[in-house]
C-alpha positions as CSV (number, residue, x, y, z in Angstrom):
1,M,17.1,-14.1,-11.1
2,L,14.3,-13.4,-13.8
3,K,11.5,-15.1,-12.5
4,W,9.6,-12.1,-11.7
5,W,10.4,-11.4,-15.4
6,F,9.0,-14.3,-16.9
7,R,5.8,-14.6,-14.8
8,I,4.9,-11.6,-16.5
9,P,2.3,-12.3,-19.2
10,F,4.6,-11.7,-22.6
11,W,1.7,-9.2,-23.9
12,Q,2.0,-7.2,-21.3
13,R,6.3,-7.0,-21.4
14,V,5.5,-5.5,-25.0
15,A,2.8,-3.4,-24.3
16,G,4.9,-1.9,-21.2
17,G,7.5,-1.8,-23.8
18,F,4.9,0.5,-25.7
19,V,4.0,2.6,-23.1
20,L,7.8,3.3,-22.1
21,G,8.8,4.1,-25.6
22,A,6.5,6.7,-26.6
23,L,7.0,8.1,-23.6
24,A,10.6,8.3,-24.0
25,G,10.4,9.3,-27.6
26,W,7.5,12.0,-26.3
27,L,10.3,13.3,-23.8
28,L,13.9,13.2,-25.7
29,G,12.2,14.5,-29.1
30,P,14.0,13.6,-32.4
31,A,17.0,13.0,-29.6
32,A,16.1,9.6,-29.1
33,E,16.0,8.9,-32.5
34,T,19.6,8.6,-32.7
35,W,19.4,7.3,-29.2
36,L,16.9,4.5,-28.3
37,Q,16.3,4.2,-32.3
38,P,19.2,0.9,-31.8
39,L,17.7,-1.5,-29.5
40,G,14.8,-1.7,-32.2
41,T,17.5,-2.1,-34.8
42,L,19.3,-4.9,-32.7
43,Y,16.3,-6.1,-32.3
44,V,14.7,-6.6,-36.0
45,N,18.4,-7.9,-36.7
46,L,17.6,-10.8,-34.6
47,I,14.7,-11.5,-36.0
48,R,15.5,-11.5,-39.3
49,M,18.8,-13.3,-38.6
50,I,16.5,-16.4,-37.3
51,A,13.7,-15.9,-39.9
52,V,15.5,-17.2,-43.4
53,P,16.7,-20.6,-41.1
54,L,14.1,-21.4,-38.9
55,V,11.1,-21.7,-43.0
56,F,13.7,-23.4,-44.2
57,F,14.2,-25.8,-41.6
58,A,10.2,-26.1,-40.8
59,V,9.2,-26.5,-43.9
60,I,11.8,-29.3,-44.9
61,N,10.5,-30.6,-41.6
62,A,6.9,-30.7,-43.0
63,V,6.4,-31.4,-45.9
64,S,8.7,-34.5,-45.2
65,A,5.8,-35.3,-42.3
66,L,3.1,-33.9,-44.0
67,H,3.2,-37.0,-46.5
68,G,0.5,-39.5,-46.0
69,Q,-1.2,-37.7,-43.8
70,Q,-2.6,-35.0,-45.3
71,S,-2.5,-34.3,-48.5
72,V,-0.4,-31.4,-49.0
73,A,-1.8,-29.9,-51.8
74,A,-5.1,-30.2,-50.6
75,L,-4.5,-28.0,-47.8
76,G,-2.6,-25.5,-49.6
77,G,-5.8,-25.1,-52.1
78,R,-7.5,-24.5,-48.9
79,T,-4.9,-22.2,-47.9
80,F,-5.4,-20.5,-50.7
81,G,-9.3,-20.2,-51.4
82,W,-9.3,-18.9,-47.8
83,F,-6.6,-16.4,-48.4
84,A,-8.8,-15.0,-51.3
85,I,-12.0,-14.9,-48.9
86,T,-10.8,-12.9,-46.5
87,A,-8.9,-10.5,-48.9
88,T,-12.6,-9.9,-51.2
89,L,-14.2,-9.1,-48.0
90,A,-11.1,-6.9,-46.8
91,V,-11.2,-4.6,-50.1
92,G,-15.1,-4.5,-49.6
93,V,-14.6,-3.0,-45.9
94,G,-11.5,-0.9,-47.2
95,L,-14.0,0.2,-49.9
96,A,-16.9,1.1,-47.4
97,I,-15.0,3.1,-45.0
98,A,-13.2,5.5,-47.8
99,F,-16.9,6.5,-48.5
100,V,-17.6,7.4,-45.1
101,F,-14.8,9.5,-44.1
102,N,-14.0,10.4,-47.5
103,P,-9.9,10.8,-46.9
104,G,-9.7,12.5,-50.9
105,V,-11.6,15.7,-50.5
106,G,-10.4,18.8,-48.8
107,V,-6.6,17.6,-49.1
108,D,-4.4,20.4,-50.2
109,L,-0.9,18.3,-50.8
110,A,1.6,18.6,-53.6
111,P,3.3,15.1,-54.4
112,P,7.2,16.1,-53.1
113,P,9.0,16.7,-56.5
114,D,11.6,14.0,-56.9
115,Y,8.7,11.1,-55.9
116,T,8.3,9.1,-59.2
117,P,6.5,5.5,-59.4
118,R,7.3,2.1,-58.5
119,N,7.5,0.1,-61.2
120,V,5.6,-3.0,-61.5
121,P,6.9,-6.5,-62.6
122,T,4.8,-8.3,-64.6
123,P,3.1,-11.5,-63.1
124,V,5.5,-13.1,-65.0
125,Q,8.5,-12.1,-63.9
126,V,6.8,-12.4,-60.6
127,L,6.8,-16.6,-61.1
128,L,9.7,-16.6,-62.6
129,D,11.1,-15.3,-59.4
130,I,9.5,-18.0,-57.3
131,V,12.2,-20.7,-59.1
132,P,15.7,-19.6,-57.0
133,T,18.7,-19.8,-59.9
134,N,21.1,-19.8,-56.5
135,P,19.4,-21.1,-53.4
136,F,22.1,-20.4,-51.5
137,A,21.4,-17.1,-52.2
138,A,17.8,-17.3,-51.6
139,L,19.0,-18.3,-48.1
140,A,21.7,-15.8,-48.2
141,E,19.8,-12.3,-49.1
142,G,16.5,-13.7,-46.9
143,R,14.1,-14.1,-50.3
144,I,11.5,-16.1,-48.2
145,L,9.0,-17.5,-51.0
146,Q,12.1,-18.5,-53.0
147,V,13.4,-20.6,-50.4
148,I,10.1,-21.9,-49.1
149,F,9.8,-23.3,-52.6
150,F,13.2,-25.2,-52.5
151,A,13.0,-26.4,-49.2
152,G,9.5,-27.6,-50.3
153,L,11.4,-29.0,-53.1
154,L,14.2,-30.8,-50.9
155,G,11.8,-31.9,-48.4
156,F,9.9,-34.5,-51.3
157,A,13.1,-35.5,-52.5
158,L,13.6,-37.1,-48.7
159,V,10.3,-38.1,-48.8
160,K,10.4,-40.3,-52.3
161,L,14.2,-41.4,-51.4
162,G,12.7,-42.8,-48.5
163,E,14.8,-45.1,-45.6
164,R,18.4,-44.3,-47.6
165,T,18.0,-40.3,-46.0
166,E,15.9,-41.4,-42.7
167,G,19.4,-40.3,-41.1
168,L,18.6,-36.8,-43.2
169,R,15.3,-36.5,-42.1
170,K,15.9,-36.9,-38.3
171,L,18.7,-34.6,-39.0
172,V,16.4,-31.8,-40.0
173,G,13.8,-32.4,-37.4
174,Q,16.9,-31.9,-35.1
175,A,17.7,-28.7,-37.0
176,S,14.3,-27.6,-37.1
177,E,14.1,-27.8,-33.3
178,A,16.5,-26.3,-32.4
179,M,15.7,-22.9,-34.4
180,I,12.7,-23.4,-32.5
181,Q,14.6,-22.6,-29.3
182,V,16.5,-19.7,-31.2
183,T,13.0,-18.2,-31.6
184,R,12.3,-18.8,-28.2
185,F,15.3,-16.7,-26.9
186,V,15.4,-13.9,-29.5
187,L,11.0,-13.5,-28.6
188,E,12.3,-12.1,-25.4
189,V,14.3,-9.8,-26.6
190,T,10.5,-8.2,-28.0
191,P,9.7,-5.6,-24.9
192,I,13.2,-4.3,-25.0
193,G,12.6,-3.9,-28.7
194,T,9.4,-2.3,-28.7
195,F,10.9,0.6,-26.8
196,G,13.6,1.2,-29.0
197,L,11.0,1.3,-32.4
198,I,8.7,2.6,-31.0
199,A,10.6,5.6,-28.8
200,G,12.4,6.2,-32.5
201,L,9.2,6.3,-34.1
202,V,7.4,9.1,-32.0
203,G,10.8,11.2,-31.8
204,A,11.3,11.3,-35.2
205,Y,7.6,11.7,-36.1
206,G,5.7,14.1,-34.1
207,F,2.6,15.5,-34.7
208,E,2.8,17.9,-38.2
209,K,3.3,15.0,-40.7
210,L,0.0,13.9,-39.0
211,L,-2.4,16.3,-38.8
212,P,-2.5,17.2,-42.9
213,L,-3.6,13.5,-43.9
214,G,-5.0,12.6,-40.6
215,N,-8.4,11.7,-42.2
216,F,-6.8,8.8,-43.9
217,V,-5.0,7.6,-40.8
218,V,-8.0,7.5,-39.4
219,A,-10.0,5.5,-41.8
220,L,-7.0,3.3,-42.8
221,Y,-6.6,2.4,-38.6
222,L,-10.7,1.9,-38.6
223,A,-10.9,-0.4,-41.7
224,C,-8.2,-2.3,-40.2
225,A,-9.5,-2.7,-36.8
226,L,-12.8,-3.6,-38.2
227,H,-11.7,-5.9,-40.4
228,I,-10.0,-7.9,-37.8
229,V,-12.9,-7.8,-35.0
230,F,-15.5,-8.4,-37.3
231,V,-14.4,-10.2,-40.5
232,Y,-12.6,-12.6,-39.1
233,G,-14.1,-12.9,-35.9
234,G,-17.3,-13.7,-37.3
235,L,-15.3,-16.4,-39.4
236,L,-14.3,-17.6,-36.1
237,L,-17.7,-17.7,-34.9
238,A,-18.6,-20.2,-38.2
239,H,-16.2,-22.3,-37.1
240,G,-17.1,-22.8,-34.0
241,L,-14.4,-21.0,-32.3
242,N,-14.5,-17.9,-29.7
243,P,-13.2,-15.1,-31.2
244,L,-11.3,-14.0,-28.1
245,K,-9.5,-16.9,-27.2
246,F,-7.8,-16.4,-30.7
247,F,-7.1,-13.0,-30.2
248,R,-5.8,-13.9,-27.3
249,G,-4.1,-16.3,-28.4
250,A,-2.7,-14.1,-31.7
251,A,-1.6,-11.4,-29.6
252,A,2.0,-11.7,-29.3
253,G,2.4,-12.3,-32.9
254,M,0.2,-10.0,-33.4
255,Q,2.2,-6.8,-31.7
256,V,5.5,-7.9,-33.3
257,A,4.0,-7.1,-36.5
258,F,2.3,-3.8,-35.1
259,V,5.9,-2.6,-33.7
260,S,8.1,-3.9,-36.5
261,S,5.6,-3.5,-39.7
262,S,7.4,-6.2,-41.0
263,S,5.2,-9.7,-41.7
264,F,8.9,-11.4,-42.1
265,A,10.3,-9.9,-39.1
266,A,6.6,-11.2,-37.2
267,L,7.0,-14.7,-39.0
268,P,8.9,-16.4,-35.9
269,A,6.5,-14.8,-33.6
270,A,3.4,-15.4,-35.9
271,L,4.3,-19.4,-36.0
272,R,4.9,-19.8,-32.2
273,S,1.3,-18.4,-31.9
274,V,-0.6,-20.2,-34.2
275,T,1.2,-23.3,-32.9
276,H,1.7,-22.9,-29.2
277,N,-1.0,-21.4,-28.4
278,L,-3.7,-21.8,-30.5
279,G,-3.0,-25.3,-31.5
280,V,-2.3,-25.4,-34.7
281,N,-0.5,-28.5,-36.1
282,R,3.0,-27.6,-36.6
283,D,3.5,-29.5,-39.6
284,Y,1.2,-27.9,-41.2
285,A,2.0,-24.7,-39.3
286,A,5.0,-24.4,-41.0
287,F,4.0,-24.6,-44.5
288,A,1.1,-21.9,-43.8
289,V,2.3,-19.7,-42.0
290,P,5.5,-18.2,-43.8
291,L,3.5,-18.8,-47.0
292,G,1.1,-16.4,-45.8
293,A,3.8,-14.4,-44.6
294,S,4.9,-14.0,-48.5
295,I,1.0,-13.3,-50.4
296,K,-1.5,-12.9,-47.1
297,M,-1.7,-9.3,-47.7
298,D,-4.8,-7.8,-46.5
299,G,-3.7,-4.9,-44.5
300,C,-0.8,-3.8,-47.9
301,G,-3.2,-5.7,-50.3
302,A,-6.5,-5.3,-50.0
303,I,-7.3,-2.5,-47.3
304,Y,-4.7,0.2,-48.2
305,P,-5.0,0.0,-52.1
306,S,-8.8,0.3,-52.1
307,L,-8.5,3.0,-49.7
308,A,-6.1,5.0,-52.2
309,A,-7.8,4.8,-54.9
310,I,-11.0,6.0,-53.2
311,F,-8.1,8.7,-51.9
312,A,-6.9,9.7,-55.4
313,A,-10.2,9.5,-57.3
314,Q,-11.7,12.5,-54.4
315,Y,-8.2,14.4,-54.6
316,Y,-8.3,14.4,-58.2
317,G,-12.3,14.9,-58.4
318,I,-12.2,12.1,-60.6
319,E,-16.1,10.3,-60.6
320,L,-15.5,6.2,-60.8
321,S,-17.3,4.2,-62.8
322,F,-18.4,0.9,-61.8
323,A,-15.8,-0.6,-64.1
324,Q,-13.4,0.7,-62.2
325,Y,-14.3,-0.5,-59.0
326,V,-14.3,-3.7,-60.5
327,A,-11.0,-3.2,-61.3
328,I,-10.3,-2.1,-57.9
329,L,-11.2,-5.7,-56.4
330,L,-9.8,-7.8,-59.2
331,A,-6.1,-5.9,-58.3
332,S,-6.5,-5.8,-54.4
333,V,-7.3,-9.4,-54.9
334,L,-5.3,-11.1,-57.3
335,G,-1.8,-8.6,-57.3
336,S,-1.5,-9.5,-53.7
337,F,-0.7,-12.8,-54.9
338,G,1.2,-11.5,-58.5
339,T,3.5,-9.1,-56.3
340,A,4.1,-12.0,-53.8
341,G,8.1,-11.3,-52.6
342,V,8.2,-8.0,-54.2
343,P,10.0,-5.6,-51.6
344,G,7.8,-2.5,-50.2
345,T,4.2,-5.1,-50.8
346,A,2.0,-2.2,-49.6
347,V,3.1,0.6,-52.6
348,V,3.4,-2.2,-55.0
349,M,0.0,-3.4,-53.9
350,A,-1.2,0.2,-54.3
351,T,0.4,1.0,-57.9
352,V,-1.2,-2.0,-59.1
353,V,-4.8,-0.9,-58.3
354,L,-4.5,2.8,-59.1
355,S,-3.4,1.6,-62.4
356,A,-5.7,-0.8,-63.2
357,A,-8.4,1.4,-62.5
358,G,-6.9,4.0,-64.1
359,L,-6.0,6.5,-61.8
360,P,-2.8,8.8,-61.1
361,L,-0.5,7.1,-59.5
362,E,1.5,10.8,-58.3
363,V,-0.5,10.6,-55.2
364,L,1.3,7.6,-53.8
365,G,4.0,10.2,-52.8
366,I,1.6,12.3,-51.1
367,L,0.8,9.6,-48.8
368,L,4.8,8.5,-48.6
369,A,4.9,11.0,-46.1
370,I,2.5,9.1,-43.4
371,D,3.4,5.4,-44.8
372,R,5.7,4.5,-41.7
373,V,2.5,5.3,-39.1
374,L,0.0,3.6,-42.2
375,D,2.4,0.4,-42.0
376,M,2.4,-1.1,-38.2
377,M,-1.6,-1.2,-38.2
378,R,-1.2,-2.4,-42.1
379,T,0.8,-5.0,-40.6
380,M,-1.1,-5.9,-38.0
381,T,-4.1,-6.9,-39.9
382,N,-1.1,-9.0,-42.8
383,V,-0.2,-11.1,-39.8
384,T,-3.6,-11.3,-38.2
385,G,-5.0,-13.1,-41.1
386,Q,-2.1,-14.9,-41.4
387,M,-2.3,-16.7,-38.2
388,L,-6.6,-16.8,-38.9
389,V,-6.2,-18.6,-42.1
390,P,-4.5,-21.8,-40.9
391,V,-7.0,-21.8,-37.5
392,L,-9.5,-21.9,-39.9
393,V,-7.9,-25.0,-42.1
394,A,-6.6,-27.0,-39.1
395,K,-10.5,-26.6,-37.6
396,E,-11.7,-28.0,-41.6
397,T,-9.2,-30.6,-41.9
398,G,-8.9,-31.9,-37.7
399,L,-5.0,-30.3,-37.5
400,L,-6.6,-28.5,-34.6
401,D,-5.8,-28.9,-31.3
402,R,-9.1,-27.6,-29.5
403,G,-8.0,-28.4,-26.1
404,V,-4.3,-26.0,-26.8
405,Y,-6.7,-23.2,-28.4
406,D,-9.9,-23.1,-25.9
407,A,-6.9,-22.6,-23.5
408,A,-5.3,-19.8,-25.1
409,S,-2.3,-18.8,-23.9
410,S,-0.6,-15.1,-24.7
411,N,2.3,-16.1,-23.5
412,I,5.2,-17.6,-26.2
413,G,8.5,-17.2,-24.1
414,M,10.6,-19.9,-22.6
415,E,8.7,-21.8,-19.9
416,G,7.6,-24.7,-20.4
417,A,10.1,-25.2,-23.2
418,V,11.3,-29.0,-22.8
419,E,7.6,-30.3,-22.2
420,E,6.5,-28.7,-25.7
421,S,9.1,-30.2,-27.0
422,A,8.5,-33.7,-25.8
423,T,4.8,-33.6,-26.4
424,P,3.7,-34.6,-30.2
425,R,1.4,-33.0,-32.1
């Protein structure tokens, strides 16, 4: 009965939900937030429901499977290296676009009177927070970085115990497969969730909030688009990979990221895209993609803070020195690792960068008015980078199935689920 629905490519179903949602939001106005937004909220809740158990079982299974085949430390080092390289390039793109658009020139707005700058935890505190005092609380509260740490430790323990835990390792593998199947079910709801999220956003926002800061919105969207197309595309070409194939395979994860504005909400779709569509080894992807969702933030942690820094300098008429530009670069690249897992990453990162450059933090209160619109593109950039790096590392280490990558399916639905689960990678 629903075969006709599943014959439509996944990305087209999501795109249709986006267009219809925008139309419904425009026609209904504020009422769309009341009546249609709950569909989006339900979808996000479903995604968050599966994210933690999916990561937990996948990381345990991945660590035990990668042990003896590939050095986890070596793979982690390569992954972190590419995280840093792409973040540095993202800062450069953000600064270049800021100089062209001058987003802070001519803006005559004041921060809201109740705005208070965010308190940023110290690097030592962030590092300590990676280790959960109660792993069950970390699972219950969805602290992904703590979940990764505990699951990795448990995976190493299973490897160390060898044959004594063979049954438990098999059980974890089966649980991981079950969560992958649950993920397929939930992802099929994406077009409906997209419809509700976009309808509520368009109905609530209108255009009055965008006009005064329209230059900043355009600058951020253009910077993110250029970074995705030219930086990510150039790195793929340098690795002998067709960028069009990558963007086709990553489309589902990118779409979910854009409409949900959450790396963690997009994590199941991103993980599915990387393995099912792009051919990255499932065990490595189970380690790299959740890690990227915690600390790989090219949009929120590099492009946005650099644009916000230039915006603040231009808004207050401050002439930036060379030392301040260096501070913006270093704070953007290193800060994304140092604020891993902290809620409100974009605001926290911008606070870190502005503080490092000695710029007024109050300017962030002005940008909060358009934060939801900005967050859509920032998050899509984040998640695209979170999918790109595992592809690059997999290509370098022989963990990429080139046949799957070149086929580049854009559909991450339930079709072929049985065949795929029976096919080793």
